[in-house]
Short mmCIF file of C-alpha atoms and ligand atoms in Angstrom, two decimals:
data_model
loop_
_atom_site.label_atom_id
_atom_site.label_comp_id
_atom_site.label_asym_id
_atom_site.label_seq_id
_atom_site.Cartn_x
_atom_site.Cartn_y
_atom_site.Cartn_z
CA MET A 1 388.10 118.14 -29.14
CA THR A 2 384.99 118.21 -31.30
CA VAL A 3 385.42 116.75 -34.80
CA THR A 4 382.86 117.20 -37.54
CA THR A 5 383.29 114.80 -40.43
CA SER A 6 380.60 115.92 -42.89
CA ALA A 7 382.26 118.82 -44.70
CA GLN A 8 380.26 120.80 -47.23
CA SER A 9 381.38 122.43 -50.46
CA TYR A 10 380.85 126.16 -51.01
CA GLY A 11 381.13 128.17 -54.22
CA ASN A 12 381.47 131.80 -55.21
CA TYR A 13 378.45 134.09 -55.18
CA ILE A 14 378.35 136.03 -58.44
CA ALA A 15 375.39 137.88 -60.01
CA GLY A 16 373.07 136.47 -57.36
CA ALA A 17 373.95 132.78 -57.83
CA TRP A 18 376.26 130.32 -56.11
CA ARG A 19 378.67 128.70 -58.53
CA PRO A 20 381.97 126.80 -58.47
CA ALA A 21 385.22 128.43 -59.57
CA THR A 22 385.49 128.60 -63.37
CA SER A 23 388.56 126.37 -63.18
CA GLY A 24 386.76 123.90 -60.88
CA GLY A 25 389.52 124.47 -58.29
CA THR A 26 388.79 124.02 -54.59
CA MET A 27 390.60 124.71 -51.32
CA GLU A 28 390.16 123.16 -47.88
CA ASN A 29 389.39 125.01 -44.68
CA ARG A 30 390.45 123.31 -41.42
CA ASN A 31 389.94 124.03 -37.74
CA PRO A 32 393.12 125.56 -36.26
CA ALA A 33 392.37 123.88 -32.92
CA ASN A 34 392.26 120.46 -34.55
CA THR A 35 393.42 120.01 -38.11
CA ASP A 36 391.53 116.70 -38.40
CA ASP A 37 388.36 118.78 -38.44
CA LEU A 38 387.64 119.71 -42.06
CA ILE A 39 385.20 122.63 -42.04
CA GLY A 40 384.50 122.67 -45.76
CA THR A 41 385.89 123.05 -49.23
CA PHE A 42 385.64 126.40 -50.98
CA ALA A 43 386.10 127.73 -54.49
CA SER A 44 389.76 128.33 -55.31
CA SER A 45 389.11 131.04 -57.85
CA ASP A 46 391.18 132.96 -60.36
CA ALA A 47 391.07 135.98 -62.65
CA ALA A 48 388.13 134.61 -64.69
CA ASP A 49 385.93 134.55 -61.58
CA VAL A 50 387.12 138.02 -60.54
CA ASP A 51 386.26 139.32 -64.01
CA ALA A 52 382.75 137.81 -63.82
CA ALA A 53 382.24 139.30 -60.35
CA ILE A 54 383.35 142.80 -61.41
CA THR A 55 381.12 142.62 -64.51
CA ALA A 56 378.16 141.67 -62.29
CA ALA A 57 378.97 144.49 -59.86
CA GLU A 58 379.24 146.98 -62.71
CA GLU A 59 375.88 145.93 -64.19
CA ALA A 60 374.11 145.96 -60.82
CA PHE A 61 375.43 149.44 -60.02
CA GLU A 62 373.21 151.10 -62.62
CA SER A 63 370.00 150.34 -60.73
CA TRP A 64 371.41 150.00 -57.19
CA ARG A 65 372.87 153.52 -57.20
CA ILE A 66 369.35 154.97 -57.64
CA THR A 67 367.60 152.57 -55.27
CA SER A 68 366.20 154.46 -52.27
CA PRO A 69 368.42 154.39 -49.19
CA ILE A 70 365.30 153.38 -47.28
CA ALA A 71 364.90 150.26 -49.44
CA ARG A 72 368.61 149.52 -48.95
CA ALA A 73 368.25 150.00 -45.20
CA ASN A 74 365.35 147.55 -45.08
CA ILE A 75 367.56 144.88 -46.69
CA LEU A 76 370.30 145.48 -44.11
CA ILE A 77 367.78 145.23 -41.29
CA LYS A 78 366.40 141.98 -42.72
CA ALA A 79 369.92 140.57 -43.08
CA ALA A 80 370.60 141.49 -39.44
CA GLU A 81 367.45 139.61 -38.41
CA ILE A 82 368.52 136.55 -40.40
CA LEU A 83 371.98 136.58 -38.79
CA ALA A 84 370.40 137.08 -35.36
CA SER A 85 368.24 134.00 -35.86
CA ARG A 86 371.44 132.01 -36.58
CA GLN A 87 373.81 133.81 -34.19
CA ASN A 88 374.80 130.83 -32.04
CA GLU A 89 375.24 128.51 -35.02
CA ILE A 90 377.34 131.02 -36.98
CA GLY A 91 379.30 131.94 -33.85
CA ARG A 92 380.17 128.27 -33.44
CA GLU A 93 381.30 128.03 -37.07
CA LEU A 94 383.39 131.17 -36.57
CA THR A 95 385.09 129.53 -33.61
CA ARG A 96 385.79 126.35 -35.57
CA GLU A 97 387.14 128.35 -38.47
CA GLU A 98 389.14 131.10 -36.71
CA GLY A 99 389.91 129.64 -33.28
CA LYS A 100 388.66 132.36 -30.92
CA THR A 101 386.53 131.08 -28.03
CA LEU A 102 382.86 130.26 -28.50
CA LYS A 103 381.86 133.27 -26.40
CA GLU A 104 383.99 135.48 -28.64
CA GLY A 105 382.69 133.80 -31.82
CA ILE A 106 379.06 134.36 -30.82
CA GLY A 107 379.98 137.86 -29.62
CA GLU A 108 381.61 138.77 -32.92
CA THR A 109 378.55 137.53 -34.82
CA GLY A 110 376.48 139.79 -32.57
CA ARG A 111 378.76 142.65 -33.50
CA ALA A 112 378.15 142.04 -37.21
CA ILE A 113 374.40 142.13 -36.51
CA GLN A 114 374.80 145.40 -34.59
CA ILE A 115 376.82 146.90 -37.46
CA LEU A 116 374.12 146.06 -40.04
CA ARG A 117 371.49 147.63 -37.80
CA TYR A 118 373.59 150.74 -37.18
CA VAL A 119 374.37 151.24 -40.87
CA ALA A 120 370.69 150.84 -41.76
CA GLY A 121 370.04 153.89 -39.57
CA GLU A 122 373.11 155.85 -40.67
CA ILE A 123 372.25 155.69 -44.39
CA GLN A 124 368.86 157.27 -43.65
CA GLN A 125 370.50 160.34 -42.10
CA PRO A 126 370.57 163.64 -44.03
CA SER A 127 373.13 163.57 -46.84
CA GLY A 128 374.67 166.71 -48.34
CA GLU A 129 374.19 170.35 -47.43
CA HIS A 130 372.25 173.38 -48.60
CA TYR A 131 374.29 176.58 -49.21
CA PRO A 132 373.45 180.24 -49.82
CA SER A 133 374.26 181.44 -53.35
CA MET A 134 375.44 184.75 -54.84
CA ASN A 135 372.26 184.54 -56.89
CA PRO A 136 369.26 184.61 -54.55
CA GLN A 137 367.22 182.54 -57.00
CA THR A 138 369.74 179.69 -57.15
CA LEU A 139 369.14 176.53 -55.19
CA LEU A 140 372.70 175.48 -54.28
CA TYR A 141 373.37 172.22 -52.48
CA THR A 142 375.56 169.12 -52.33
CA VAL A 143 374.65 165.47 -52.49
CA ARG A 144 376.77 162.45 -51.63
CA GLU A 145 376.77 159.84 -54.37
CA PRO A 146 378.18 156.31 -54.54
CA LEU A 147 381.46 155.54 -56.28
CA GLY A 148 380.70 152.39 -58.30
CA PRO A 149 381.97 148.81 -57.91
CA VAL A 150 384.29 148.63 -54.89
CA ALA A 151 386.65 145.90 -53.71
CA VAL A 152 386.41 144.72 -50.11
CA ILE A 153 389.44 142.71 -48.94
CA THR A 154 389.42 141.40 -45.39
CA PRO A 155 391.69 139.58 -42.92
CA TRP A 156 390.93 136.37 -41.03
CA ASN A 157 390.97 137.70 -37.45
CA PHE A 158 387.44 139.21 -37.45
CA PRO A 159 385.97 137.09 -40.23
CA ILE A 160 382.39 138.34 -39.98
CA ALA A 161 382.61 141.72 -38.20
CA ILE A 162 385.16 143.32 -40.53
CA PRO A 163 383.37 142.21 -43.72
CA ALA A 164 380.11 143.54 -42.23
CA TRP A 165 381.62 146.90 -41.30
CA LYS A 166 382.91 147.38 -44.85
CA ILE A 167 380.13 145.79 -46.94
CA ALA A 168 377.17 147.31 -45.07
CA PRO A 169 378.19 150.96 -45.62
CA ALA A 170 379.53 150.21 -49.11
CA ILE A 171 376.17 148.91 -50.33
CA GLY A 172 374.15 151.08 -47.96
CA PHE A 173 375.52 154.19 -49.67
CA GLY A 174 374.75 152.73 -53.12
CA ASN A 175 377.97 151.05 -54.25
CA THR A 176 378.28 147.47 -55.42
CA VAL A 177 380.91 145.12 -54.02
CA VAL A 178 383.35 142.42 -55.00
CA PHE A 179 384.34 140.76 -51.74
CA LYS A 180 387.54 138.78 -51.34
CA PRO A 181 387.74 137.34 -47.80
CA ALA A 182 390.87 135.88 -46.21
CA SER A 183 391.55 132.37 -47.50
CA LEU A 184 391.68 131.09 -43.92
CA THR A 185 388.10 132.14 -43.06
CA PRO A 186 385.81 131.80 -46.08
CA LEU A 187 382.87 130.22 -44.21
CA CYS A 188 381.98 133.37 -42.25
CA ALA A 189 382.11 135.28 -45.56
CA VAL A 190 379.64 132.79 -47.05
CA ARG A 191 377.30 133.17 -44.05
CA LEU A 192 377.25 136.97 -44.29
CA VAL A 193 376.58 136.90 -48.03
CA GLU A 194 373.87 134.23 -47.59
CA ALA A 195 372.09 136.51 -45.11
CA LEU A 196 372.21 139.42 -47.57
CA HIS A 197 370.92 137.18 -50.37
CA ASP A 198 368.10 135.83 -48.18
CA ALA A 199 367.24 139.39 -47.17
CA GLY A 200 366.48 140.19 -50.83
CA LEU A 201 369.67 141.93 -51.97
CA PRO A 202 369.42 142.29 -55.78
CA ALA A 203 371.76 140.15 -57.90
CA GLY A 204 375.23 141.57 -58.44
CA VAL A 205 375.17 144.10 -55.58
CA VAL A 206 377.53 141.90 -53.53
CA ASN A 207 379.72 139.29 -55.21
CA LEU A 208 381.90 136.92 -53.20
CA VAL A 209 385.04 135.41 -54.72
CA THR A 210 387.11 133.08 -52.54
CA GLY A 211 390.69 132.14 -53.30
CA SER A 212 394.27 133.23 -52.86
CA ALA A 213 395.80 136.68 -52.66
CA SER A 214 397.71 136.14 -55.90
CA LYS A 215 394.90 134.64 -58.00
CA VAL A 216 391.94 136.63 -56.64
CA GLY A 217 393.27 139.62 -54.67
CA ASP A 218 395.78 140.73 -57.25
CA PRO A 219 393.52 140.76 -60.37
CA LEU A 220 390.81 142.40 -58.28
CA VAL A 221 392.92 145.38 -57.19
CA ARG A 222 394.44 145.77 -60.67
CA ASP A 223 391.09 146.00 -62.47
CA GLU A 224 390.40 149.60 -63.46
CA ARG A 225 386.62 149.13 -63.17
CA ILE A 226 387.12 149.02 -59.38
CA THR A 227 386.60 152.58 -58.12
CA ALA A 228 387.63 152.06 -54.51
CA ILE A 229 389.41 149.46 -52.38
CA SER A 230 388.72 149.00 -48.69
CA PHE A 231 391.47 146.80 -47.27
CA THR A 232 392.22 145.56 -43.76
CA GLY A 233 395.35 143.49 -43.26
CA SER A 234 399.09 143.69 -42.91
CA GLU A 235 401.18 146.80 -43.41
CA GLN A 236 403.27 145.02 -46.03
CA VAL A 237 400.27 144.24 -48.26
CA GLY A 238 398.85 147.71 -47.62
CA LYS A 239 402.06 149.23 -49.00
CA GLU A 240 401.86 146.99 -52.08
CA LEU A 241 398.29 148.13 -52.72
CA LYS A 242 399.37 151.79 -52.60
CA LYS A 243 401.89 151.09 -55.36
CA THR A 244 399.35 149.10 -57.38
CA VAL A 245 396.87 151.97 -57.55
CA ALA A 246 399.43 154.80 -57.67
CA ASP A 247 398.93 155.48 -61.38
CA ARG A 248 395.15 155.49 -61.39
CA ASN A 249 392.48 157.36 -59.50
CA THR A 250 391.21 154.67 -57.15
CA LYS A 251 390.11 155.52 -53.64
CA LEU A 252 392.09 153.42 -51.16
CA GLN A 253 391.34 152.76 -47.51
CA LEU A 254 393.97 150.87 -45.51
CA GLU A 255 393.51 149.59 -41.95
CA LEU A 256 396.78 147.95 -40.95
CA GLY A 257 398.77 146.85 -37.92
CA GLY A 258 399.38 148.11 -34.40
CA LYS A 259 401.86 147.97 -31.52
CA ASN A 260 399.46 149.15 -28.90
CA PRO A 261 400.69 150.48 -25.56
CA ALA A 262 398.91 150.38 -22.20
CA ILE A 263 400.55 152.81 -19.76
CA VAL A 264 400.13 152.02 -16.06
CA LEU A 265 401.02 154.96 -13.79
CA ALA A 266 402.00 154.48 -10.15
CA ASP A 267 398.62 155.73 -8.86
CA ALA A 268 396.54 153.30 -10.98
CA ASP A 269 394.12 150.78 -9.48
CA MET A 270 396.44 147.83 -9.93
CA ASP A 271 393.83 145.09 -9.88
CA HIS A 272 391.76 146.87 -12.51
CA ALA A 273 394.84 147.48 -14.68
CA LEU A 274 395.87 143.80 -14.39
CA THR A 275 392.44 142.60 -15.53
CA HIS A 276 392.53 144.86 -18.59
CA LEU A 277 396.15 144.08 -19.44
CA VAL A 278 395.35 140.36 -19.55
CA THR A 279 392.15 140.65 -21.57
CA GLY A 280 393.59 143.37 -23.83
CA ALA A 281 396.66 141.32 -24.64
CA MET A 282 395.35 137.76 -24.61
CA TRP A 283 391.67 137.61 -25.60
CA SER A 284 391.23 136.34 -29.16
CA THR A 285 394.70 134.83 -28.65
CA GLY A 286 396.20 138.31 -29.05
CA GLN A 287 395.26 138.26 -32.74
CA LYS A 288 393.69 141.71 -32.80
CA CYS A 289 395.10 144.77 -34.50
CA THR A 290 394.16 146.60 -31.29
CA ALA A 291 395.60 144.01 -28.88
CA THR A 292 397.70 145.38 -26.02
CA SER A 293 401.26 144.55 -26.94
CA ARG A 294 403.32 146.73 -24.58
CA ALA A 295 402.62 147.28 -20.87
CA ILE A 296 404.50 150.50 -20.10
CA VAL A 297 404.67 150.58 -16.32
CA ASP A 298 405.95 153.10 -13.78
CA ARG A 299 409.12 151.62 -12.29
CA ARG A 300 407.82 152.13 -8.74
CA ILE A 301 405.11 149.49 -9.24
CA ALA A 302 406.68 147.46 -12.05
CA ASP A 303 407.96 144.50 -9.97
CA GLU A 304 404.69 143.96 -8.13
CA LEU A 305 402.56 144.41 -11.25
CA THR A 306 404.77 142.17 -13.39
CA SER A 307 404.76 139.36 -10.85
CA LYS A 308 400.94 139.48 -10.49
CA LEU A 309 400.56 139.70 -14.28
CA ALA A 310 402.71 136.60 -14.75
CA ASP A 311 400.54 134.68 -12.26
CA ARG A 312 397.35 135.62 -14.06
CA ILE A 313 398.77 134.79 -17.49
CA ARG A 314 400.13 131.41 -16.34
CA ASN A 315 396.65 130.53 -15.05
CA LEU A 316 394.81 131.14 -18.31
CA THR A 317 393.06 128.06 -19.71
CA VAL A 318 394.33 127.32 -23.21
CA GLY A 319 392.61 124.69 -25.33
CA ASP A 320 389.66 123.75 -27.52
CA PRO A 321 387.87 127.07 -28.08
CA LEU A 322 384.51 125.27 -28.28
CA ALA A 323 384.90 124.10 -24.66
CA GLY A 324 383.16 126.33 -22.11
CA GLU A 325 386.12 126.65 -19.74
CA THR A 326 388.62 127.71 -22.44
CA GLN A 327 389.86 131.30 -22.31
CA ILE A 328 392.48 131.17 -25.06
CA GLY A 329 392.21 129.23 -28.32
CA PRO A 330 394.81 128.44 -30.98
CA VAL A 331 396.52 130.86 -33.32
CA ILE A 332 395.25 130.84 -36.88
CA ASP A 333 397.62 128.46 -38.68
CA GLU A 334 400.95 126.71 -38.65
CA SER A 335 402.90 129.58 -40.18
CA ALA A 336 401.51 132.00 -37.56
CA MET A 337 402.47 129.55 -34.83
CA GLN A 338 406.02 129.18 -36.19
CA ARG A 339 406.39 132.94 -36.58
CA ILE A 340 405.18 133.70 -33.03
CA VAL A 341 407.32 130.97 -31.46
CA GLY A 342 410.27 132.27 -33.50
CA ASP A 343 409.64 135.82 -32.26
CA ILE A 344 409.46 134.58 -28.66
CA ASP A 345 412.88 132.97 -29.17
CA LYS A 346 414.23 136.20 -30.67
CA GLY A 347 412.87 138.06 -27.63
CA ARG A 348 414.83 135.73 -25.33
CA PHE A 349 417.92 136.22 -27.47
CA GLU A 350 417.49 140.00 -27.20
CA GLY A 351 417.75 139.63 -23.41
CA ALA A 352 414.12 139.98 -22.31
CA GLU A 353 413.01 137.56 -19.60
CA VAL A 354 410.18 135.05 -20.19
CA LEU A 355 407.98 135.23 -17.08
CA ALA A 356 405.06 133.14 -18.36
CA GLY A 357 404.53 130.82 -21.33
CA GLY A 358 407.33 130.93 -23.86
CA GLY A 359 406.52 128.45 -26.65
CA ARG A 360 404.16 126.00 -28.31
CA LEU A 361 401.68 123.88 -26.32
CA SER A 362 401.20 120.37 -27.68
CA ASP A 363 400.13 118.34 -24.61
CA ASN A 364 396.54 117.41 -23.61
CA GLY A 365 395.34 116.98 -27.20
CA ARG A 366 396.73 120.35 -28.25
CA GLY A 367 399.28 118.78 -30.62
CA SER A 368 396.70 118.54 -33.40
CA GLY A 369 396.22 122.31 -33.31
CA TYR A 370 398.28 125.49 -33.31
CA PHE A 371 398.50 126.45 -29.65
CA VAL A 372 400.98 128.97 -28.28
CA ALA A 373 401.28 129.51 -24.52
CA PRO A 374 400.21 133.01 -23.44
CA THR A 375 403.60 134.63 -22.95
CA LEU A 376 404.81 137.49 -20.77
CA PHE A 377 408.19 139.13 -21.17
CA GLY A 378 409.75 141.33 -18.50
CA GLY A 379 412.60 143.78 -19.02
CA VAL A 380 411.72 144.57 -22.63
CA ASP A 381 414.00 147.12 -24.32
CA PRO A 382 411.67 149.60 -26.08
CA ALA A 383 413.99 149.71 -29.11
CA SER A 384 414.16 145.92 -29.50
CA MET A 385 412.13 143.70 -31.83
CA LEU A 386 409.75 142.90 -28.92
CA GLY A 387 409.31 146.62 -28.28
CA GLN A 388 408.75 147.59 -31.92
CA GLN A 389 407.26 144.80 -34.04
CA GLU A 390 403.62 143.72 -34.24
CA LEU A 391 403.62 140.11 -32.96
CA PHE A 392 399.92 139.29 -33.57
CA GLY A 393 399.78 136.53 -30.99
CA PRO A 394 399.38 135.98 -27.24
CA VAL A 395 402.53 137.86 -26.25
CA LEU A 396 402.84 140.86 -23.93
CA GLY A 397 406.02 142.71 -23.00
CA VAL A 398 406.55 144.87 -19.91
CA ILE A 399 408.65 148.03 -20.27
CA SER A 400 409.56 149.87 -17.04
CA VAL A 401 409.61 153.69 -17.16
CA ASP A 402 410.30 156.72 -14.97
CA GLY A 403 406.91 158.43 -14.80
CA TYR A 404 404.51 159.93 -17.34
CA ASP A 405 406.94 161.80 -19.62
CA ASP A 406 409.13 158.74 -20.11
CA ALA A 407 406.03 156.57 -20.67
CA ILE A 408 404.54 158.78 -23.35
CA ALA A 409 407.86 159.14 -25.19
CA ILE A 410 408.25 155.35 -25.33
CA ALA A 411 404.58 154.77 -26.18
CA ASN A 412 404.90 157.09 -29.19
CA ASN A 413 408.27 155.83 -30.37
CA VAL A 414 406.93 153.13 -32.73
CA ARG A 415 405.88 153.18 -36.37
CA TYR A 416 402.24 152.36 -35.53
CA GLY A 417 399.51 154.39 -33.83
CA LEU A 418 396.29 152.38 -33.77
CA SER A 419 395.06 152.26 -30.16
CA ALA A 420 396.47 153.08 -26.73
CA SER A 421 395.38 153.21 -23.12
CA ILE A 422 396.42 154.66 -19.77
CA PHE A 423 395.55 153.53 -16.26
CA THR A 424 395.62 156.34 -13.70
CA ARG A 425 393.46 158.12 -11.13
CA ASP A 426 395.07 161.47 -12.06
CA LEU A 427 392.65 163.38 -14.30
CA GLY A 428 395.40 165.77 -15.38
CA LYS A 429 397.66 162.92 -16.53
CA ALA A 430 394.73 161.23 -18.27
CA MET A 431 393.92 164.41 -20.16
CA ALA A 432 397.58 164.98 -21.04
CA PHE A 433 397.69 161.41 -22.40
CA VAL A 434 394.63 161.97 -24.59
CA ARG A 435 396.38 165.08 -25.96
CA ASP A 436 399.89 163.61 -26.37
CA ILE A 437 399.42 160.02 -27.54
CA GLN A 438 399.80 159.36 -31.25
CA ALA A 439 396.93 156.93 -31.72
CA GLY A 440 393.58 156.89 -33.50
CA ILE A 441 391.75 155.19 -30.61
CA VAL A 442 392.47 156.21 -27.03
CA HIS A 443 391.24 154.65 -23.78
CA VAL A 444 391.49 155.90 -20.22
CA ASN A 445 391.24 153.12 -17.63
CA SER A 446 390.23 150.41 -20.11
CA GLU A 447 392.00 147.97 -22.43
CA THR A 448 393.24 148.96 -25.90
CA PRO A 449 390.74 146.89 -28.00
CA GLY A 450 387.27 148.24 -28.76
CA ALA A 451 385.39 149.17 -31.93
CA GLU A 452 381.81 150.25 -31.37
CA PRO A 453 380.04 150.67 -34.73
CA GLN A 454 378.84 154.24 -34.18
CA VAL A 455 382.31 155.80 -33.82
CA PRO A 456 385.20 156.15 -36.29
CA PHE A 457 387.82 153.39 -36.26
CA GLY A 458 391.38 153.77 -37.55
CA GLY A 459 394.91 154.69 -36.63
CA TYR A 460 397.69 157.26 -36.84
CA LYS A 461 401.04 156.80 -38.60
CA SER A 462 401.56 153.42 -40.32
CA SER A 463 398.36 151.93 -38.86
CA SER A 464 396.01 153.45 -41.37
CA SER A 465 395.61 155.53 -44.52
CA TYR A 466 394.12 158.48 -42.58
CA SER A 467 390.60 157.56 -43.67
CA ARG A 468 388.35 156.09 -41.00
CA GLU A 469 385.85 153.24 -40.97
CA GLN A 470 382.48 152.85 -39.22
CA GLY A 471 380.22 155.52 -37.78
CA LYS A 472 379.63 158.64 -39.83
CA ALA A 473 383.17 158.27 -41.23
CA SER A 474 382.03 155.45 -43.51
CA ARG A 475 380.03 157.95 -45.59
CA GLU A 476 383.27 159.87 -46.31
CA PHE A 477 384.96 156.87 -47.85
CA PHE A 478 382.11 155.21 -49.69
CA THR A 479 380.65 158.34 -51.34
CA GLN A 480 381.75 161.35 -53.37
CA THR A 481 380.34 164.88 -53.38
CA LYS A 482 378.30 166.43 -56.18
CA THR A 483 377.63 170.20 -56.01
CA VAL A 484 374.33 171.19 -57.62
CA TYR A 485 373.20 174.65 -58.89
CA ILE A 486 369.52 174.82 -59.85
CA ASP A 487 368.17 177.98 -61.37
CA PRO A 488 364.60 178.64 -62.44
CA PRO A 489 363.97 178.94 -66.18
CA PRO A 490 364.03 182.56 -67.41
CA GLY A 491 360.77 184.41 -66.88
CA SER A 492 359.46 182.20 -64.07
P1 NAP B 1 397.18 140.03 -44.93
O1 NAP B 1 398.08 138.90 -45.13
O2 NAP B 1 397.64 141.39 -45.32
O3 NAP B 1 395.83 139.64 -45.71
C1 NAP B 1 394.67 140.45 -45.65
C2 NAP B 1 393.81 140.16 -46.87
O4 NAP B 1 394.48 140.62 -48.04
C3 NAP B 1 393.54 138.67 -47.13
O5 NAP B 1 392.26 138.53 -47.70
C4 NAP B 1 394.62 138.32 -48.15
O6 NAP B 1 394.31 137.17 -48.92
C5 NAP B 1 394.61 139.58 -48.99
N1 NAP B 1 395.83 139.86 -49.73
C6 NAP B 1 397.11 139.56 -49.37
N2 NAP B 1 397.97 140.01 -50.32
C7 NAP B 1 397.23 140.63 -51.28
C8 NAP B 1 397.54 141.32 -52.48
N3 NAP B 1 398.80 141.46 -52.91
N4 NAP B 1 396.54 141.84 -53.21
C9 NAP B 1 395.27 141.73 -52.80
N5 NAP B 1 394.90 141.07 -51.67
C10 NAP B 1 395.87 140.55 -50.90
O7 NAP B 1 396.73 140.16 -43.40
P2 NAP B 1 396.18 139.02 -42.41
O8 NAP B 1 397.30 138.15 -42.02
O9 NAP B 1 394.94 138.40 -42.99
O10 NAP B 1 395.71 139.90 -41.15
C11 NAP B 1 396.56 140.28 -40.12
C12 NAP B 1 396.93 141.74 -40.23
O11 NAP B 1 395.74 142.53 -40.32
C13 NAP B 1 397.66 142.27 -39.01
O12 NAP B 1 398.73 143.09 -39.39
C14 NAP B 1 396.59 143.09 -38.29
O13 NAP B 1 397.08 144.10 -37.46
C15 NAP B 1 395.82 143.62 -39.43
N6 NAP B 1 394.48 144.03 -39.01
C16 NAP B 1 394.19 145.37 -38.95
C17 NAP B 1 392.94 145.80 -38.53
C18 NAP B 1 392.61 147.26 -38.50
O14 NAP B 1 391.42 147.60 -38.54
N7 NAP B 1 393.59 148.16 -38.40
C19 NAP B 1 391.98 144.86 -38.16
C20 NAP B 1 392.30 143.50 -38.23
C21 NAP B 1 393.55 143.10 -38.67
P3 NAP B 1 394.73 135.68 -48.44
O15 NAP B 1 394.02 135.44 -47.17
O16 NAP B 1 394.25 134.83 -49.55
O17 NAP B 1 396.22 135.69 -48.27
#
């Protein structure tokens, strides 16, 4: 395992300057693959820092809202270039901080770069519409205008891509931002904000405040100067945020959990389905909101598929995510590891059969990190905890079904509806699935994860607040509509 001993200190970024927390408090950030590896210390902030950040965002809004979208786009493009010049280095830091493999860390950094580039183009697209009027002399049209200072609150599992896909459209459309990243991944947040600063972003347009949910997140969402909140994280916190803003007019975007099904019909290309089931469920250690969590398989092929799936999952290489041969890294922290191992035990207790993995891995140097063996359950009852609850780890359950109708009923019978896939050669069944599945993102013959920046991202049911992120959808959330009537002066 690689250990870096020289850990740096990082502050908040408020009104264009890096500064320590007002209280002087700091928090450590350690590598989940090896807790001896201290990545850095970060500001452990509180309400005073949040207040300073919101004040800076409010002040900056006055000039940023009328800055040309073309000037804003040029800053995003420059920031993308800066990140691109550091992609491998930042990808490596992401891997040390979050635990996904180096290939995935570099890949996610590339995705953030792609998002900045895409948004730079999107904000230069036509905005608003021209309408006919009852009065032929009236010029009647709409414009989309920014909202004001917005809060961006992000999870740890995509520590640079998710902040980029919220912050780029937020500022691109003329808002200013107070950004509270997950406490477990503040370094990627610092790197993104550094790139924006170096690209010439004016002071106060983005303000970064690191620290806990209670001391930073809570005062941030309660402050009435915040006009909108874009949040990605757990369903439980999403529900709390709804209550927090219920008595004021704050726009709220929630991207929450998933329990994503992959249906495999009897006519599917089995080898292809196996490949996508493994990568969909296990890549990024299963810590994706879109990870495949339920393999819903036609009973006629279930035994053969399950046995081959178990072989492939047992043969995954789990270890130091910085090592080239590693396919699966650690989970994010000790509490996640305990929770996932506990859920695996509950799954056993419920009567499902462990066919691969089944607990913590602490041999071969893995004891100093949070490693969970990629786990496959057979014989999962769709109504059980394993069939219903988001596990957010490297755990996949197989549910056997009697054909398409049974599969779709079980796939839909969960509280979530983020992403879903089907493997089949039958075009009719594929099209029926696209029509019938209750999910915001639907795949035919590919794994459930996937979030290209040019298309909307979000879920049905408890997975989302109906609003969508990315693509053209980002304009909907980060702007409001003004309807304009212009009449000529009398006599002209
Ligand atoms: P989380 O515990 O809900 O935390 C998300 C963020 O919210 C963190 O920055 C956290 O701060 C902050 N936070 C927590 N409580 C808060 C409060 N009361 N007020 C304000 N901020 C608060 O989620 P997580 O464990 O980081 O992420 C995993 C979850 O995210 C999973 O359920 C996953 O499915 C979901 N997710 C969804 C998507 C999607 O697009 N649908 C994408 C990725 C992840 P601290 O870090 O300081 O606690």
